[in-house]
Short mmCIF file of C-alpha atoms and ligand atoms in Angstrom, two decimals:
data_model
loop_
_atom_site.label_atom_id
_atom_site.label_comp_id
_atom_site.label_asym_id
_atom_site.label_seq_id
_atom_site.Cartn_x
_atom_site.Cartn_y
_atom_site.Cartn_z
CA UNK A 1059 124.38 102.93 66.14
CA UNK A 1060 124.83 99.39 67.95
CA UNK A 1061 126.85 100.37 71.18
CA UNK A 1062 129.70 97.68 70.44
CA UNK A 1063 129.37 94.61 73.39
CA UNK A 1064 133.07 92.25 74.47
CA UNK A 1065 131.00 89.16 74.18
CA UNK A 1066 133.69 86.95 75.69
CA UNK A 1067 137.26 88.36 76.04
CA UNK A 1068 138.86 89.91 72.90
CA UNK A 1069 135.75 89.15 71.80
CA UNK A 1070 133.60 92.10 70.07
CA UNK A 1071 129.46 91.98 69.04
CA UNK A 1072 130.24 95.11 65.74
CA UNK A 1073 127.21 94.51 64.05
CA UNK A 1074 125.01 97.31 63.75
CA UNK A 1075 120.28 96.95 63.89
CA UNK A 1076 117.84 98.14 60.77
CA UNK A 1077 115.15 99.58 63.21
CA UNK A 1078 113.36 100.76 60.11
CA UNK A 1079 112.98 97.70 57.88
CA UNK A 1080 109.72 96.40 58.03
CA UNK A 1081 109.26 93.92 54.32
CA UNK A 1082 112.87 91.43 54.15
CA UNK A 1083 112.47 90.75 50.71
CA UNK A 1084 109.19 89.51 51.47
CA UNK A 1085 109.27 88.32 55.04
CA UNK A 1086 107.32 90.82 57.38
CA UNK A 1087 110.48 91.70 59.74
CA UNK A 1088 108.20 94.27 62.62
CA UNK A 1089 110.80 94.64 64.34
CA UNK A 1090 113.34 95.22 62.13
CA UNK A 1091 116.39 92.79 62.40
CA UNK A 1092 120.46 93.05 63.61
CA UNK A 1093 123.32 92.45 60.71
CA UNK A 1094 125.45 90.84 63.54
CA UNK A 1095 129.46 91.52 63.17
CA UNK A 1096 132.27 90.47 65.49
CA UNK A 1097 135.28 91.18 65.65
CA UNK A 1098 138.15 89.30 67.36
CA UNK A 1099 141.72 90.41 68.92
CA UNK A 1100 144.85 89.01 69.44
CA UNK A 1101 147.76 88.68 67.36
CA UNK A 1102 145.96 89.12 64.39
CA UNK A 1103 142.56 91.40 64.58
CA UNK A 1104 140.06 89.62 62.90
CA UNK A 1105 136.19 90.86 61.30
CA UNK A 1106 134.07 87.63 60.90
CA UNK A 1107 130.68 88.84 58.29
CA UNK A 1108 129.67 92.64 57.84
CA UNK A 1109 126.96 93.84 56.95
CA UNK A 1110 124.58 95.49 54.60
CA UNK A 1111 125.57 97.78 52.44
CA UNK A 1112 124.11 101.03 54.03
CA UNK A 1113 125.29 100.47 57.31
CA UNK A 1114 128.87 100.15 55.77
CA UNK A 1115 129.71 103.69 57.79
CA UNK A 1116 128.33 102.47 61.18
CA UNK A 1117 130.12 99.18 60.99
CA UNK A 1118 133.24 100.85 60.48
CA UNK A 1119 132.47 102.88 63.12
CA UNK A 1120 131.18 101.25 65.89
CA UNK A 1121 134.66 99.22 65.04
CA UNK A 1122 136.08 102.61 65.14
CA UNK A 1123 135.10 102.31 69.03
CA UNK A 1124 137.58 99.47 69.22
CA UNK A 1125 140.36 99.24 67.45
CA UNK A 1126 141.44 101.29 63.92
CA UNK A 1127 139.71 99.50 61.07
CA UNK A 1128 143.31 99.67 59.50
CA UNK A 1129 144.57 97.81 62.05
CA UNK A 1130 141.79 94.59 60.88
CA UNK A 1131 143.97 91.54 59.54
CA UNK A 1132 141.39 89.20 57.59
CA UNK A 1133 138.08 88.78 57.38
CA UNK A 1134 136.34 85.32 57.87
CA UNK A 1135 132.45 85.85 55.45
CA UNK A 1136 130.42 82.93 56.50
CA UNK A 1137 128.04 83.78 54.37
CA UNK A 1138 127.99 86.01 50.54
CA UNK A 1139 124.68 87.07 51.19
CA UNK A 1140 124.24 90.91 50.77
CA UNK A 1141 122.72 91.48 54.90
CA UNK A 1142 125.73 90.55 56.01
CA UNK A 1143 128.14 91.24 52.42
CA UNK A 1144 126.93 94.36 50.95
CA UNK A 1145 129.74 96.30 53.53
CA UNK A 1146 133.17 94.09 52.23
CA UNK A 1147 133.47 96.81 49.74
CA UNK A 1148 133.95 99.99 52.39
CA UNK A 1149 136.24 97.71 54.84
CA UNK A 1150 138.61 96.41 52.54
CA UNK A 1151 139.23 99.69 50.36
CA UNK A 1152 139.51 101.34 54.95
CA UNK A 1153 141.82 97.68 55.60
CA UNK A 1154 143.63 97.09 52.57
CA UNK A 1155 142.55 95.25 49.53
CA UNK A 1156 145.06 93.45 49.71
CA UNK A 1157 144.08 91.63 53.21
CA UNK A 1158 143.17 88.22 52.68
CA UNK A 1159 139.16 87.08 52.89
CA UNK A 1160 138.46 84.13 53.93
CA UNK A 1161 135.67 82.26 53.11
CA UNK A 1162 133.92 79.09 50.89
CA UNK A 1163 135.14 78.13 47.99
CA UNK A 1164 131.07 79.61 46.32
CA UNK A 1165 131.46 81.91 48.76
CA UNK A 1166 134.73 83.36 47.05
CA UNK A 1167 132.36 82.60 43.90
CA UNK A 1168 129.58 84.61 44.92
CA UNK A 1169 131.60 87.77 45.82
CA UNK A 1170 133.47 88.15 42.74
CA UNK A 1171 130.46 88.59 41.03
CA UNK A 1172 128.18 90.60 43.19
CA UNK A 1173 131.23 93.19 43.24
CA UNK A 1174 133.10 92.47 39.54
CA UNK A 1175 136.57 92.77 42.02
CA UNK A 1176 138.47 90.46 42.45
CA UNK A 1177 139.62 89.95 46.09
CA UNK A 1178 142.70 88.41 47.67
CA UNK A 1179 140.47 84.95 48.81
CA UNK A 1180 141.34 81.79 51.00
CA UNK A 1181 139.42 79.24 50.32
CA UNK A 1182 138.27 76.87 53.61
CA UNK A 1183 135.81 74.26 54.12
CA UNK A 1184 135.47 70.91 56.56
CA UNK A 1185 137.98 70.23 58.40
CA UNK A 1186 140.37 73.31 57.19
CA UNK A 1187 141.14 75.50 60.63
CA UNK A 1188 143.02 79.27 61.12
CA UNK A 1189 145.52 79.30 63.87
CA UNK A 1190 145.90 82.90 64.84
CA UNK A 1191 148.01 82.98 68.75
CA UNK A 1192 147.03 81.29 71.00
CA UNK A 1193 142.39 80.92 69.20
CA UNK A 1194 141.82 78.70 66.45
CA UNK A 1195 138.69 79.26 63.72
CA UNK A 1196 137.90 76.37 62.58
CA UNK A 1197 135.85 76.12 59.08
CA UNK A 1198 132.61 73.99 58.94
CA UNK A 1199 130.80 73.71 55.28
CA UNK A 1200 126.58 74.30 55.96
CA UNK A 1201 125.71 74.75 52.06
CA UNK A 1202 122.25 74.91 51.41
CA UNK A 1203 121.82 76.56 54.75
CA UNK A 1204 120.53 78.06 53.67
CA UNK A 1205 123.24 79.47 50.07
CA UNK A 1206 125.03 77.18 48.75
CA UNK A 1207 128.77 79.01 50.77
CA UNK A 1208 127.10 79.31 53.57
CA UNK A 1209 129.84 78.24 56.05
CA UNK A 1210 130.63 78.08 60.31
CA UNK A 1211 133.21 79.20 62.02
CA UNK A 1212 133.76 77.56 65.20
CA UNK A 1213 136.38 79.29 68.03
CA UNK A 1214 137.06 75.57 69.67
CA UNK A 1215 138.83 76.91 73.13
CA UNK A 1216 136.11 79.39 73.71
CA UNK A 1217 133.83 77.77 71.77
CA UNK A 1218 131.97 79.76 70.45
CA UNK A 1219 130.29 79.13 67.11
CA UNK A 1220 128.89 81.86 64.41
CA UNK A 1221 126.81 80.59 62.91
CA UNK A 1222 126.21 82.41 59.82
CA UNK A 1223 121.98 82.92 59.55
CA UNK A 1224 121.11 79.79 61.10
CA UNK A 1225 120.12 79.33 64.71
CA UNK A 1226 118.53 83.97 63.89
CA UNK A 1227 115.87 85.89 64.22
CA UNK A 1228 114.50 89.25 63.02
CA UNK A 1229 114.85 91.41 65.84
CA UNK A 1230 116.34 94.57 66.39
CA UNK A 1231 115.38 95.20 70.26
CA UNK A 1232 117.50 96.50 73.82
CA UNK A 1233 118.40 93.68 74.76
CA UNK A 1234 120.94 91.17 73.43
CA UNK A 1235 121.87 87.87 74.47
CA UNK A 1236 118.81 85.42 75.20
CA UNK A 1237 119.05 85.06 79.12
CA UNK A 1238 117.51 89.14 78.56
CA UNK A 1239 114.99 88.37 76.57
CA UNK A 1240 113.94 85.09 77.18
CA UNK A 1241 111.58 82.86 74.96
CA UNK A 1242 109.83 85.51 74.70
CA UNK A 1243 112.56 85.26 71.38
CA UNK A 1244 111.07 81.69 70.33
CA UNK A 1245 108.51 83.20 68.26
CA UNK A 1246 111.01 85.57 66.20
CA UNK A 1247 113.53 82.65 65.95
CA UNK A 1248 110.32 79.88 64.68
CA UNK A 1249 109.43 81.92 62.28
CA UNK A 1250 112.46 82.48 60.76
CA UNK A 1251 113.23 78.93 60.50
CA UNK A 1252 109.08 78.77 58.52
CA UNK A 1253 111.27 81.58 56.54
CA UNK A 1254 114.16 81.11 55.84
CA UNK A 1255 115.42 77.16 56.39
CA UNK A 1256 112.68 75.32 56.08
CA UNK A 1257 113.10 74.37 52.34
CA UNK A 1258 116.59 72.44 54.08
CA UNK A 1259 114.92 71.08 56.85
CA UNK A 1260 116.90 67.63 55.68
CA UNK A 1261 120.01 69.06 55.44
CA UNK A 1262 119.49 70.94 59.25
CA UNK A 1263 118.79 67.34 60.54
CA UNK A 1264 122.29 65.85 59.19
CA UNK A 1265 123.85 68.94 59.31
CA UNK A 1266 122.93 68.87 63.41
CA UNK A 1267 123.91 65.36 63.66
CA UNK A 1268 127.24 65.38 62.15
CA UNK A 1269 127.72 68.59 65.01
CA UNK A 1270 126.88 65.65 67.90
CA UNK A 1271 129.12 63.19 66.36
CA UNK A 1272 131.92 66.00 66.10
CA UNK A 1273 131.19 66.02 69.84
CA UNK A 1274 131.85 69.96 69.37
CA UNK A 1275 131.20 71.86 72.66
CA UNK A 1276 128.93 74.94 72.17
CA UNK A 1277 129.10 77.98 74.88
CA UNK A 1278 127.69 80.56 72.80
CA UNK A 1279 126.43 80.82 69.11
CA UNK A 1280 126.24 83.72 66.88
CA UNK A 1281 124.04 84.44 64.59
CA UNK A 1282 123.95 87.16 62.22
CA UNK A 1283 120.89 88.18 62.82
CA UNK A 1284 118.65 89.06 66.00
CA UNK A 1285 120.17 87.73 70.02
CA UNK A 1286 123.00 85.39 70.87
CA UNK A 1287 123.09 82.38 72.16
CA UNK A 1288 124.96 82.54 75.28
CA UNK A 1289 122.77 81.63 78.09
CA UNK A 1290 121.12 78.12 77.24
CA UNK A 1291 122.82 77.17 73.53
CA UNK A 1292 120.77 74.13 73.30
CA UNK A 1293 118.07 75.84 73.44
CA UNK A 1294 118.01 76.51 69.96
CA UNK A 1295 119.89 73.72 69.15
CA UNK A 1296 116.65 71.06 70.25
CA UNK A 1297 114.17 74.45 69.00
CA UNK A 1298 116.05 73.42 65.18
CA UNK A 1299 115.90 69.85 65.58
CA UNK A 1300 111.63 69.52 66.33
CA UNK A 1301 111.06 71.91 63.51
CA UNK A 1302 113.47 70.41 61.28
CA UNK A 1303 111.50 67.01 61.82
CA UNK A 1304 108.75 68.27 60.60
CA UNK A 1305 106.35 66.03 62.87
CA UNK A 1306 103.07 67.26 62.83
CA UNK A 1307 101.29 68.81 65.61
CA UNK A 1308 97.77 68.41 66.79
CA UNK A 1309 96.87 71.96 65.21
CA UNK A 1310 95.00 73.23 61.32
CA UNK A 1311 95.78 76.55 59.81
CA UNK A 1312 92.66 77.67 57.38
CA UNK A 1313 93.82 79.76 55.10
CA UNK A 1314 91.35 81.56 52.57
CA UNK A 1315 90.32 84.91 50.60
CA UNK A 1316 87.38 85.99 49.23
CA UNK A 1317 85.34 88.11 47.34
CA UNK A 1318 81.93 88.22 48.12
CA UNK A 1319 82.30 86.57 51.92
CA UNK A 1320 80.75 83.39 51.02
CA UNK A 1321 84.24 81.37 51.03
CA UNK A 1322 84.63 83.36 54.53
CA UNK A 1323 81.55 81.79 55.63
CA UNK A 1324 82.80 78.70 54.06
CA UNK A 1325 86.50 79.09 55.55
CA UNK A 1326 84.74 79.70 59.57
CA UNK A 1327 82.59 76.92 59.18
CA UNK A 1328 85.47 74.19 58.43
CA UNK A 1329 87.33 76.56 61.19
CA UNK A 1330 84.30 75.26 63.58
CA UNK A 1331 84.84 71.86 62.51
CA UNK A 1332 88.16 71.69 63.58
CA UNK A 1333 87.70 73.01 66.93
CA UNK A 1334 84.48 70.48 67.52
CA UNK A 1335 86.86 67.83 67.53
CA UNK A 1336 89.49 69.52 69.67
CA UNK A 1337 91.86 70.08 67.85
CA UNK A 1338 93.08 73.59 68.14
CA UNK A 1339 92.50 76.05 64.35
CA UNK A 1340 94.18 79.80 63.23
CA UNK A 1341 91.60 81.29 60.86
CA UNK A 1342 94.14 83.60 58.37
CA UNK A 1343 92.29 86.07 56.19
CA UNK A 1344 95.38 86.21 53.17
CA UNK A 1345 94.33 89.42 52.80
CA UNK A 1346 94.86 90.23 55.97
CA UNK A 1347 97.68 88.18 57.29
CA UNK A 1348 101.32 88.28 56.31
CA UNK A 1349 103.10 85.45 53.75
CA UNK A 1350 105.01 84.60 56.04
CA UNK A 1351 103.31 84.49 58.62
CA UNK A 1352 101.05 81.69 57.17
CA UNK A 1353 104.07 79.74 56.95
CA UNK A 1354 105.56 80.57 60.34
CA UNK A 1355 101.93 78.90 61.38
CA UNK A 1356 102.16 76.35 59.32
CA UNK A 1357 104.94 74.67 60.76
CA UNK A 1358 103.87 72.60 63.62
CA UNK A 1359 100.27 72.22 62.08
CA UNK A 1360 99.49 68.72 60.50
CA UNK A 1361 96.62 69.98 58.29
CA UNK A 1362 95.70 72.71 56.37
CA UNK A 1363 92.50 74.00 54.17
CA UNK A 1364 92.82 76.25 51.44
CA UNK A 1365 89.78 78.52 50.26
CA UNK A 1366 90.01 80.36 47.21
CA UNK A 1367 86.77 81.39 45.15
CA UNK A 1368 87.23 81.52 41.27
CA UNK A 1369 88.25 84.39 39.85
CA UNK A 1370 89.12 84.33 35.78
CA UNK A 1371 88.58 80.30 35.54
CA UNK A 1372 92.00 80.34 38.43
CA UNK A 1373 92.17 81.71 41.91
CA UNK A 1374 93.31 84.73 43.58
CA UNK A 1375 95.51 86.35 43.44
CA UNK A 1376 96.38 86.52 46.92
CA UNK A 1377 96.33 83.27 47.37
CA UNK A 1378 98.21 82.26 44.76
CA UNK A 1379 100.99 84.32 46.05
CA UNK A 1380 100.56 81.89 49.17
CA UNK A 1381 100.31 78.33 47.44
CA UNK A 1382 103.61 80.10 45.83
CA UNK A 1383 105.28 81.24 48.45
CA UNK A 1384 104.61 78.00 50.53
CA UNK A 1385 105.82 75.61 47.59
CA UNK A 1386 109.22 77.16 47.48
CA UNK A 1387 109.34 76.29 51.23
CA UNK A 1388 108.30 72.55 50.85
CA UNK A 1389 106.55 71.77 53.76
CA UNK A 1390 106.39 68.79 55.06
CA UNK A 1391 103.36 65.85 56.67
CA UNK A 1392 100.52 67.64 55.72
CA UNK A 1393 97.31 66.70 55.12
CA UNK A 1394 95.30 69.34 52.62
CA UNK A 1395 92.20 70.30 51.80
CA UNK A 1396 90.39 72.44 49.33
CA UNK A 1397 87.28 74.30 49.33
CA UNK A 1398 85.78 77.51 48.24
CA UNK A 1399 82.28 79.17 46.48
CA UNK A 1400 82.08 79.56 42.55
CA UNK A 1401 80.05 81.75 40.15
CA UNK A 1402 79.57 79.42 37.07
CA UNK A 1403 82.81 77.03 35.64
CA UNK A 1404 84.88 76.74 39.68
CA UNK A 1405 88.78 76.10 39.13
CA UNK A 1406 89.90 77.25 42.11
CA UNK A 1407 88.85 73.67 44.09
CA UNK A 1408 91.51 71.71 40.84
CA UNK A 1409 93.67 73.61 41.13
CA UNK A 1410 94.23 73.83 44.72
CA UNK A 1411 94.45 70.32 44.99
CA UNK A 1412 97.16 70.17 41.95
CA UNK A 1413 99.33 72.95 44.65
CA UNK A 1414 98.95 69.88 47.23
CA UNK A 1415 99.52 67.82 45.22
CA UNK A 1416 103.23 68.83 44.14
CA UNK A 1417 103.66 69.83 48.02
CA UNK A 1418 103.33 65.91 48.12
CA UNK A 1419 99.83 66.71 50.76
CA UNK A 1420 98.07 63.89 50.85
CA UNK A 1421 94.55 65.05 49.73
CA UNK A 1422 91.97 64.10 52.14
CA UNK A 1423 89.00 64.55 50.19
CA UNK A 1424 88.43 66.46 46.78
CA UNK A 1425 86.28 69.49 48.24
CA UNK A 1426 84.19 71.65 48.92
CA UNK A 1427 82.28 74.30 46.17
CA UNK A 1428 79.25 75.86 46.71
CA UNK A 1429 77.43 78.25 43.93
CA UNK A 1430 77.14 81.27 45.13
CA UNK A 1431 76.39 81.82 48.36
CA UNK A 1432 76.65 78.64 50.92
CA UNK A 1433 72.76 78.12 52.38
CA UNK A 1434 72.66 76.01 55.28
CA UNK A 1435 72.89 72.96 54.12
CA UNK A 1436 76.68 73.73 52.52
CA UNK A 1437 77.69 75.29 55.06
CA UNK A 1438 77.30 72.35 57.45
CA UNK A 1439 79.15 69.54 54.49
CA UNK A 1440 82.22 72.50 55.19
CA UNK A 1441 81.34 71.74 58.73
CA UNK A 1442 81.94 68.20 58.31
CA UNK A 1443 84.78 68.88 56.11
CA UNK A 1444 86.46 69.96 58.94
CA UNK A 1445 85.26 67.64 61.30
CA UNK A 1446 86.94 65.33 58.67
CA UNK A 1447 90.35 67.19 58.86
CA UNK A 1448 90.06 67.33 63.10
CA UNK A 1449 89.47 63.34 62.48
CA UNK A 1450 92.22 62.39 59.85
CA UNK A 1451 94.60 63.99 61.39
CA UNK A 1452 94.04 62.60 65.23
CA UNK A 1453 93.66 59.73 63.66
CA UNK A 1454 97.34 59.84 62.14
CA UNK A 1455 98.78 61.18 64.95
CA UNK A 1456 97.75 58.62 67.59
FE1 FEO Z 2435 121.08 86.64 56.42
FE2 FEO Z 2435 121.24 85.25 54.04
O1 FEO Z 2435 121.14 85.65 54.30
#
């Protein structure tokens, strides 16, 4: 149960907390998440977004603590992904199927596909607005942030931006606003950016420029996940500007899997080499670290080293999982090197280098491959690879 909160005059947060979810389509959500939805009362009562299907009854119950849900006149769907649209059929059954759903053109198409139902779609896009009494709802296309249908809804007089997934975080707790939780929320927002939006960073940059040109006043940002930014919305806008520029920091990530600890020893030696050059480093065993935490560390890193033994003429399955995930999110501006032990064929380095090439990472060394167990001289080579990575990164940053 989520106690509805009046976030501004006549505007309520009525969504649901999902305390239990730990895997959000492959993203580790250690602190659950929320599906935020907003009820705007006025001459017409408007519901902005809904929740995941199995939270539909809870959403209606939350709304009924404020008004009879049947009194909702309009639904705005900023995003058709199921965590925000899953309860639309239940809501429409309750409020009347003929009531309008305002959404983007792609939103109408996707909702139709999802539910195999016709609703009274009112298609809107950038430049369109809906006047209701003394409120004006303006719409802004945010295509591919992060789906083709995504859009924002902006209430001009109140200066509230309903931003769908953007600026969100997977966090369910007893705090609802940025001023309550403080900077503790930033790692959650960073992880959200790295896992959901990194791929679309050029679009984030373009959107931020458009919004700056529009001179849009923003007093509050209400994303569809996590806390609402009412105290300092510019903080998360600035963070998005930083993350989407993908400027590398003086930080490296060494990730690896190992069969008999030979690649582990190599990873540790490389890490020591990086540290010896005063570059920050995170050593991540892919069996212990979730892929969504790995990409979060990679977000701000300027260098990456990936280690895999050769198994069946290929890389290890967990490394393949992580590399597939990283490739999909397209991190930019990284230097890279591969390493790993092998028994008799040793294809892993070649495969990892191909992955780096596909990601347009700058391969600064052909990589270090060691047969069976590294001896002292081998580990020295690994240490030197770490030094080379760190020195190259520092040169690029200077
Ligand atoms: Fe939170 Fe793209 O859904």
